[in-house]
C-alpha positions as semicolon CSV with decimal commas, in nm:
position;residue;x (nm);y (nm);z (nm)
1;M;0,788;-1,266;5,351
2;T;0,883;-1,125;5,001
3;Q;0,648;-0,855;4,889
4;A;0,524;-0,890;4,527
5;P;0,646;-0,616;4,295
6;P;0,383;-0,357;4,216
7;P;0,206;-0,403;3,891
8;A;0,341;-0,231;3,592
9;P;0,150;0,083;3,495
10;R;-0,098;0,022;3,222
11;K;-0,023;0,208;2,908
12;N;-0,292;0,432;2,759
13;P;-0,353;0,353;2,390
14;L;-0,513;0,696;2,352
15;R;-0,170;0,865;2,393
16;H;-0,096;0,787;2,025
17;L;-0,400;0,975;1,899
18;R;-0,394;1,341;1,773
19;A;-0,657;1,596;1,808
20;S;-0,750;1,574;1,439
21;D;-0,805;1,198;1,463
22;A;-1,132;1,259;1,650
23;R;-1,286;1,431;1,358
24;A;-1,173;1,165;1,112
25;I;-1,299;0,880;1,343
26;A;-1,639;1,054;1,363
27;Q;-1,649;1,077;0,984
28;L;-1,578;0,706;0,958
29;A;-1,844;0,625;1,211
30;T;-2,102;0,822;1,018
31;Q;-2,003;0,623;0,696
32;A;-2,018;0,300;0,879
33;T;-2,356;0,356;1,027
34;A;-2,498;0,462;0,683
35;G;-2,338;0,149;0,530
36;V;-2,472;-0,088;0,782
37;T;-2,821;0,061;0,746
38;G;-2,795;0,003;0,376
39;I;-2,707;-0,352;0,417
40;V;-2,992;-0,419;0,657
41;E;-3,231;-0,246;0,427
42;G;-3,100;-0,464;0,136
43;V;-3,150;-0,793;0,334
44;H;-3,495;-0,675;0,444
45;Q;-3,607;-0,593;0,087
46;A;-3,459;-0,934;-0,044
47;V;-3,668;-1,123;0,194
48;W;-3,987;-0,923;0,104
49;R;-3,905;-0,976;-0,265
50;T;-3,916;-1,353;-0,226
51;L;-4,270;-1,316;-0,090
52;G;-4,375;-1,123;-0,394
53;A;-4,371;-0,773;-0,229
54;P;-4,257;-0,490;-0,458
55;G;-3,948;-0,288;-0,386
56;G;-3,871;0,075;-0,406
57;K;-3,761;0,278;-0,707
58;V;-3,396;0,193;-0,655
59;P;-3,291;-0,190;-0,633
60;G;-3,232;-0,301;-0,274
61;Q;-3,440;-0,022;-0,124
62;A;-3,777;-0,080;0,052
63;R;-4,091;0,105;-0,024
64;G;-4,385;0,250;0,172
65;I;-4,358;0,307;0,544
66;T;-4,066;0,065;0,567
67;G;-3,883;0,267;0,307
68;L;-3,952;0,585;0,494
69;V;-3,810;0,445;0,816
70;Y;-3,469;0,356;0,644
71;Q;-3,468;0,699;0,466
72;G;-3,517;0,855;0,811
73;V;-3,237;0,666;0,964
74;Q;-3,004;0,752;0,684
75;G;-3,109;1,121;0,698
76;V;-3,054;1,143;1,072
77;T;-2,719;0,971;1,036
78;Q;-2,605;1,226;0,791
79;L;-2,744;1,521;0,983
80;V;-2,578;1,401;1,304
81;G;-2,256;1,336;1,124
82;K;-2,249;1,678;0,968
83;G;-2,325;1,846;1,304
84;V;-2,049;1,651;1,485
85;D;-1,801;1,726;1,207
86;A;-1,886;2,099;1,212
87;A;-1,844;2,113;1,587
88;L;-1,506;1,924;1,587
89;A;-1,394;2,154;1,301
90;K;-1,450;2,455;1,522
91;L;-1,294;2,284;1,833
92;L;-0,987;2,146;1,641
93;P;-0,770;2,461;1,672
94;L;-0,825;2,471;2,047
95;L;-0,765;2,094;2,091
96;Q;-0,438;2,122;1,900
97;L;-0,319;2,382;2,144
98;V;-0,328;2,124;2,420
99;D;-0,254;1,822;2,219
100;A;0,057;1,674;2,382
101;S;0,075;1,366;2,167
102;P;0,417;1,302;2,000
103;P;0,451;1,426;1,641
104;E;0,475;1,072;1,509
105;S;0,407;0,744;1,687
106;P;0,489;0,410;1,519
107;P;0,183;0,243;1,662
108;R;-0,047;0,520;1,525
109;E;0,128;0,525;1,191
110;A;0,091;0,135;1,163
111;V;-0,283;0,169;1,223
112;L;-0,317;0,454;0,969
113;A;-0,114;0,238;0,711
114;A;-0,338;-0,052;0,762
115;L;-0,655;0,162;0,730
116;N;-0,520;0,336;0,417
117;G;-0,443;-0,007;0,262
118;V;-0,797;-0,145;0,315
119;M;-0,991;0,170;0,225
120;G;-0,747;0,448;0,132
121;D;-0,931;0,523;-0,191
122;R;-1,245;0,592;0,008
123;L;-1,051;0,811;0,257
124;V;-0,935;1,029;-0,027
125;A;-1,278;1,053;-0,202
126;T;-1,524;1,067;0,079
127;G;-1,419;1,341;0,315
128;S;-1,655;1,556;0,503
129;P;-1,854;1,826;0,348
130;L;-1,609;2,075;0,511
131;A;-1,295;1,918;0,368
132;T;-1,170;1,731;0,070
133;G;-1,058;1,388;0,173
134;S;-1,029;1,249;0,521
135;P;-0,738;1,371;0,753
136;L;-0,654;1,003;0,794
137;A;-0,566;0,969;0,420
138;T;-0,187;0,941;0,376
139;P;-0,036;1,153;0,115
140;M;0,283;1,036;-0,068
141;T;0,607;1,173;0,080
142;L;0,969;1,112;0,042
143;R;1,133;1,101;0,384
144;L;1,489;1,155;0,491
145;H;1,606;1,085;0,842
146;G;1,249;1,030;0,952
147;R;1,122;1,363;0,811
148;A;0,912;1,431;0,496
149;L;1,094;1,636;0,233
150;D;0,917;1,956;0,152
151;W;1,121;2,124;-0,120
152;Q;0,910;2,447;-0,127
153;A;0,933;2,493;0,259
154;M;1,304;2,420;0,245
155;A;1,362;2,675;-0,025
156;A;1,166;2,941;0,170
157;Q;1,360;2,877;0,484
158;A;1,687;2,810;0,317
159;A;1,721;2,515;0,549
160;P;2,015;2,288;0,447
161;L;1,966;1,914;0,422
162;P;2,172;1,675;0,636
163;A;2,490;1,545;0,468
164;V;2,389;1,332;0,164
165;T;2,555;1,157;-0,120
166;G;2,483;1,148;-0,488
167;K;2,391;0,780;-0,467
168;V;2,019;0,784;-0,377
169;L;1,852;0,459;-0,238
170;L;1,477;0,474;-0,257
171;L;1,300;0,220;-0,030
172;I;0,922;0,158;-0,114
173;H;0,704;-0,036;0,125
174;G;0,404;-0,261;0,035
175;L;0,030;-0,283;0,105
176;C;-0,103;-0,170;0,446
177;M;0,254;-0,069;0,553
178;N;0,455;0,244;0,598
179;D;0,830;0,353;0,583
180;L;0,882;0,307;0,958
181;Q;0,828;-0,075;0,930
182;W;1,146;-0,122;0,743
183;K;1,307;-0,060;1,081
184;T;1,044;-0,162;1,334
185;L;0,901;-0,497;1,201
186;H;1,069;-0,771;1,398
187;H;1,100;-1,136;1,328
188;P;0,975;-1,393;1,578
189;P;1,253;-1,557;1,791
190;G;1,398;-1,867;1,639
191;V;1,315;-1,757;1,287
192;D;1,565;-1,621;1,039
193;G;1,874;-1,576;1,262
194;D;1,699;-1,590;1,597
195;G;1,500;-1,274;1,534
196;Q;1,787;-1,063;1,393
197;V;1,663;-0,748;1,220
198;V;1,847;-0,545;0,965
199;D;1,748;-0,208;0,817
200;H;1,835;-0,255;0,447
201;G;1,866;0,114;0,405
202;A;2,125;0,155;0,692
203;A;2,308;-0,153;0,572
204;L;2,344;-0,036;0,215
205;A;2,445;0,317;0,337
206;A;2,725;0,175;0,552
207;A;2,845;-0,078;0,285
208;L;2,813;0,116;-0,030
209;G;2,772;0,487;0,059
210;Y;2,400;0,513;-0,037
211;T;2,171;0,787;0,110
212;P;1,841;0,601;0,208
213;V;1,519;0,795;0,120
214;Y;1,198;0,622;0,229
215;V;0,862;0,645;0,051
216;R;0,536;0,671;0,254
217;Y;0,215;0,647;0,048
218;N;-0,157;0,555;0,048
219;T;-0,155;0,188;-0,066
220;G;-0,531;0,191;-0,104
221;L;-0,501;0,396;-0,427
222;H;-0,464;0,233;-0,771
223;T;-0,091;0,141;-0,834
224;S;-0,090;0,343;-1,146
225;L;-0,203;0,667;-0,956
226;N;0,077;0,603;-0,703
227;G;0,317;0,538;-0,976
228;R;0,239;0,878;-1,141
229;E;0,280;1,053;-0,809
230;L;0,607;0,877;-0,745
231;S;0,739;0,990;-1,070
232;S;0,641;1,354;-0,993
233;Q;0,814;1,320;-0,650
234;L;1,138;1,173;-0,802
235;E;1,148;1,453;-1,050
236;Q;1,145;1,700;-0,764
237;L;1,412;1,505;-0,579
238;V;1,644;1,513;-0,882
239;A;1,580;1,898;-0,917
240;H;1,643;1,991;-0,559
241;W;1,888;1,731;-0,426
242;P;2,163;1,928;-0,262
243;V;2,435;1,747;-0,460
244;P;2,430;1,612;-0,820
245;V;2,251;1,282;-0,831
246;E;2,485;1,015;-0,949
247;H;2,224;0,737;-0,975
248;I;1,900;0,611;-0,810
249;T;1,863;0,254;-0,678
250;V;1,514;0,133;-0,573
251;V;1,447;-0,141;-0,323
252;A;1,081;-0,217;-0,335
253;H;0,878;-0,462;-0,118
254;S;0,557;-0,626;-0,251
255;M;0,317;-0,365;-0,394
256;G;0,598;-0,113;-0,391
257;G;0,760;-0,303;-0,692
258;L;0,425;-0,258;-0,895
259;V;0,430;0,110;-0,807
260;T;0,793;0,135;-0,921
261;R;0,725;-0,041;-1,261
262;S;0,424;0,181;-1,301
263;A;0,625;0,494;-1,237
264;V;0,905;0,401;-1,479
265;H;0,657;0,288;-1,749
266;G;0,451;0,605;-1,728
267;A;0,755;0,817;-1,737
268;T;0,898;0,660;-2,044
269;Q;0,562;0,681;-2,236
270;L;0,568;1,064;-2,235
271;S;0,682;1,270;-2,526
272;L;1,037;1,393;-2,534
273;E;0,935;1,746;-2,438
274;A;0,736;1,630;-2,140
275;A;0,955;1,337;-2,032
276;P;1,089;1,372;-1,673
277;R;1,468;1,360;-1,607
278;W;1,476;1,112;-1,319
279;P;1,462;0,788;-1,525
280;A;1,802;0,876;-1,678
281;H;1,949;0,844;-1,322
282;L;1,774;0,512;-1,246
283;K;2,036;0,240;-1,227
284;N;1,907;-0,057;-1,026
285;I;1,571;-0,195;-0,910
286;V;1,547;-0,471;-0,652
287;F;1,206;-0,636;-0,613
288;L;1,135;-0,807;-0,285
289;G;0,833;-1,039;-0,293
290;T;0,652;-0,834;-0,559
291;P;0,337;-0,998;-0,699
292;H;0,424;-0,921;-1,059
293;H;0,139;-1,147;-1,183
294;G;-0,086;-1,110;-0,889
295;A;-0,159;-1,266;-0,553
296;P;-0,396;-1,552;-0,483
297;L;-0,542;-1,400;-0,173
298;E;-0,709;-1,114;-0,383
299;R;-0,824;-1,371;-0,633
300;A;-1,002;-1,547;-0,344
301;G;-1,163;-1,211;-0,246
302;N;-1,293;-1,179;-0,594
303;W;-1,460;-1,526;-0,563
304;V;-1,626;-1,398;-0,240
305;D;-1,775;-1,112;-0,450
306;V;-1,911;-1,370;-0,694
307;L;-2,051;-1,607;-0,429
308;L;-2,211;-1,334;-0,217
309;G;-2,374;-1,182;-0,527
310;S;-2,521;-1,518;-0,637
311;T;-2,833;-1,509;-0,412
312;P;-3,062;-1,224;-0,329
313;W;-3,025;-1,286;0,050
314;S;-2,649;-1,264;0,041
315;A;-2,618;-0,989;-0,229
316;P;-2,634;-0,705;0,031
317;F;-2,342;-0,845;0,218
318;A;-2,132;-0,818;-0,097
319;R;-2,091;-0,458;0,002
320;L;-1,873;-0,565;0,293
321;A;-1,633;-0,759;0,058
322;Q;-1,628;-0,462;-0,174
323;L;-1,502;-0,230;0,091
324;R;-1,142;-0,339;-0,001
325;S;-0,960;-0,073;-0,172
326;A;-0,850;-0,013;-0,541
327;G;-0,501;-0,096;-0,435
328;I;-0,599;-0,433;-0,310
329;T;-0,796;-0,526;-0,621
330;D;-0,501;-0,422;-0,838
331;L;-0,314;-0,707;-0,672
332;R;-0,542;-0,968;-0,823
333;H;-0,340;-0,966;-1,153
334;G;-0,069;-0,713;-1,075
335;H;-0,194;-0,400;-1,244
336;V;0,055;-0,130;-1,320
337;T;-0,119;0,101;-1,579
338;D;-0,438;0,303;-1,595
339;A;-0,558;0,097;-1,878
340;D;-0,555;-0,213;-1,659
341;W;-0,852;-0,078;-1,441
342;Q;-1,016;0,206;-1,623
343;G;-1,353;0,124;-1,758
344;H;-1,377;-0,205;-1,582
345;D;-1,582;-0,315;-1,274
346;R;-1,302;-0,409;-1,047
347;F;-1,526;-0,638;-0,836
348;R;-1,648;-0,830;-1,131
349;R;-1,468;-1,161;-1,206
350;Q;-1,299;-1,141;-1,540
351;P;-0,984;-1,274;-1,708
352;D;-0,649;-1,111;-1,686
353;S;-0,652;-0,841;-1,949
354;R;-0,353;-0,640;-1,839
355;Q;-0,128;-0,440;-2,082
356;P;0,205;-0,624;-2,092
357;V;0,474;-0,407;-1,936
358;P;0,829;-0,547;-1,959
359;L;1,113;-0,462;-1,725
360;P;1,265;-0,120;-1,804
361;E;1,552;-0,123;-2,056
362;G;1,889;-0,005;-1,937
363;V;1,817;-0,072;-1,580
364;A;1,967;-0,356;-1,378
365;C;1,664;-0,550;-1,235
366;F;1,686;-0,809;-0,955
367;T;1,419;-1,004;-0,778
368;V;1,408;-1,187;-0,441
369;A;1,125;-1,453;-0,394
370;A;1,063;-1,618;-0,066
371;T;0,903;-1,939;0,041
372;T;0,826;-2,073;0,379
373;A;0,920;-2,423;0,259
374;A;1,265;-2,566;0,302
375;S;1,305;-2,666;-0,066
376;R;1,133;-2,609;-0,403
377;S;0,838;-2,815;-0,505
378;P;0,526;-2,749;-0,718
379;L;0,311;-2,713;-0,405
380;A;0,568;-2,487;-0,224
381;E;0,596;-2,271;-0,542
382;R;0,238;-2,222;-0,649
383;V;0,036;-2,268;-0,335
384;V;0,270;-2,191;-0,036
385;G;0,510;-1,925;-0,159
386;D;0,590;-1,669;0,106
387;G;0,241;-1,693;0,242
388;L;0,104;-1,412;0,024
389;V;0,297;-1,423;-0,319
390;P;0,363;-1,748;-0,513
391;L;0,719;-1,801;-0,640
392;P;0,631;-1,766;-1,011
393;S;0,465;-1,437;-0,949
394;A;0,754;-1,293;-0,766
395;L;1,008;-1,432;-1,018
396;G;0,807;-1,277;-1,302
397;Q;0,736;-1,612;-1,467
398;H;0,422;-1,643;-1,683
399;A;0,295;-1,886;-1,943
400;D;0,235;-1,593;-2,190
401;P;0,569;-1,491;-2,328
402;Q;0,448;-1,131;-2,367
403;R;0,380;-1,106;-1,998
404;R;0,688;-1,280;-1,875
405;L;0,950;-1,065;-1,698
406;V;1,294;-1,171;-1,790
407;F;1,539;-1,154;-1,506
408;A;1,883;-1,284;-1,564
409;K;1,969;-1,607;-1,378
410;G;2,221;-1,436;-1,146
411;S;1,957;-1,156;-1,080
412;Q;1,715;-1,399;-0,907
413;W;1,738;-1,524;-0,559
414;I;1,498;-1,751;-0,359
415;A;1,490;-1,724;0,026
416;Y;1,387;-2,045;0,192
417;R;1,210;-2,068;0,526
418;M;1,113;-1,701;0,507
419;N;0,768;-1,543;0,481
420;H;0,659;-1,217;0,293
421;L;0,715;-0,973;0,586
422;Q;1,052;-1,113;0,682
423;L;1,184;-0,989;0,354
424;L;1,168;-0,638;0,496
425;S;1,442;-0,683;0,744
426;S;1,618;-1,012;0,687
427;P;2,003;-1,022;0,737
428;E;2,020;-1,277;0,449
429;V;1,832;-1,048;0,213
430;S;2,053;-0,749;0,318
431;Q;2,364;-0,957;0,234
432;Q;2,227;-1,040;-0,112
433;L;2,147;-0,682;-0,181
434;V;2,500;-0,578;-0,090
435;R;2,636;-0,847;-0,326
436;W;2,409;-0,741;-0,613
437;L;2,475;-0,367;-0,580
438;T;2,842;-0,372;-0,510
439;P;3,007;-0,242;-0,832
440;A;3,215;-0,481;-1,023
441;P;3,596;-0,408;-1,014
442;D;3,729;-0,224;-1,315
C-alpha cells in the first residue's frame, strides 16, 4: 500500500514582519478604534436628531451622558494607545537584536506598498506622539541592484558603486505598488505569451546599455509632492553618479507618469538660478497606462462621497470612503501641480479645474495604452480600457485643446488583450520600448 506523502510544512506569514512593525500596527489599531467610535457616535446622533433631540457642541457628537460615554471611550483608546506605543518604543531596541527577519521581503513590501497607496498621507501625518510619521510610511528612494542609494553614506564610507553606464533608465511604479513588482508581478497562464514575464529594466540594459534605477515612493501622497521629491532625488543622482550622465530615460507606469510630468514641470518653472541640472539630461519619457486625464474608478469613489453624505444616517459612513489617500483622489482628473489641489476640498464633487501642463519640450515622449478588448470600439476605449484607465486618458486625448497631450503618431502604441498590470512586464511592451529607444542610424 502506497503511503501518502507527508503534508507540506505550513509557512508562517509572521516571518515577513520586522520588530518595528509591531509598533506601527499598534498605532494603526489605535487610530482605527478611534475612527470606528466616531462613526458609531455619528450614527447614534443622527438617529437622535431625527427624533428632535439636540446634539453636542460639535456636529456629529452626542451630548449629556451619551456624549460622556463616547468621550470616555475615545479617551481610554488614546491613553491605551500611547501606553502601548511608549512600551514598544522601549522594547524595540531589544526586539531588533533578536529580529531574524530578512532585510527585505517581497510579500511584506507589497503589503506596505498597498497600505501606503490607500492611506500613505495619513501615515506621514499621523505618527505617534513619540515619532513624526508612522514607521510604515515609505520614503522615496532611488534603488540600484536592489539597494537604496544613500549618497551621504556612500561618500562617508567611500564605497564604490557597482559598474554603471552614463545612460540612466529610471523606472517609476504606480499606485499601491513598489519597485520589486516590475520583476515579481506575474501574468496568469494563457495570457500574454502564456505567462511570460520580462523585466523592462533588464531588457533595456541588455539591448541598449542602460543602467536601470528603480524608484520606490509613497503613492498615497499628492503627485505634486512626489514630483518635487523626485526632482530633488534626480538632482542628487546627476551630482553623484560615478560616471558623467549622458542622458536619462524614464519608463513610468500609471501614477508614475503623473509624478514624472510633475517633476519636470516643477523643475522648469524655477528661476534660472534655482533651476536643477537634471532636466537638461532628460531625453525620453515612456508612459505605460498613465491616467493623464484621470481614472473612472476614482470618479466613482467621488460619487460615493456624494451619496453617503446625502442623508444624515449615511453621512457618518462617508468617513470610510474618505480614508482614501490624496494620491488616489489626485487620480480623479490627473493632478500634477500643487495648484490642482491646494485650497480645494478633495472629497467634494467639482469640475475639472486642473492647470494645463503640456508634454515637456525637447523630450521625446511615448505612450503605451492597453485595452482588454481584441479591437478598438467606443465601448472598449471609454468604458473597458485596460480595466483601470480608458484609452483616451492614456493617449492624452481631451476635448479641450489646452489639456490635450500631443504624442506623435509613431509615439503611440495600443496593446490589445492586455490589462493595466500586465503593462509592467509584458514581452510585447518590452519589444516596443526597445524599438522606440534604439537610436536611429546616422
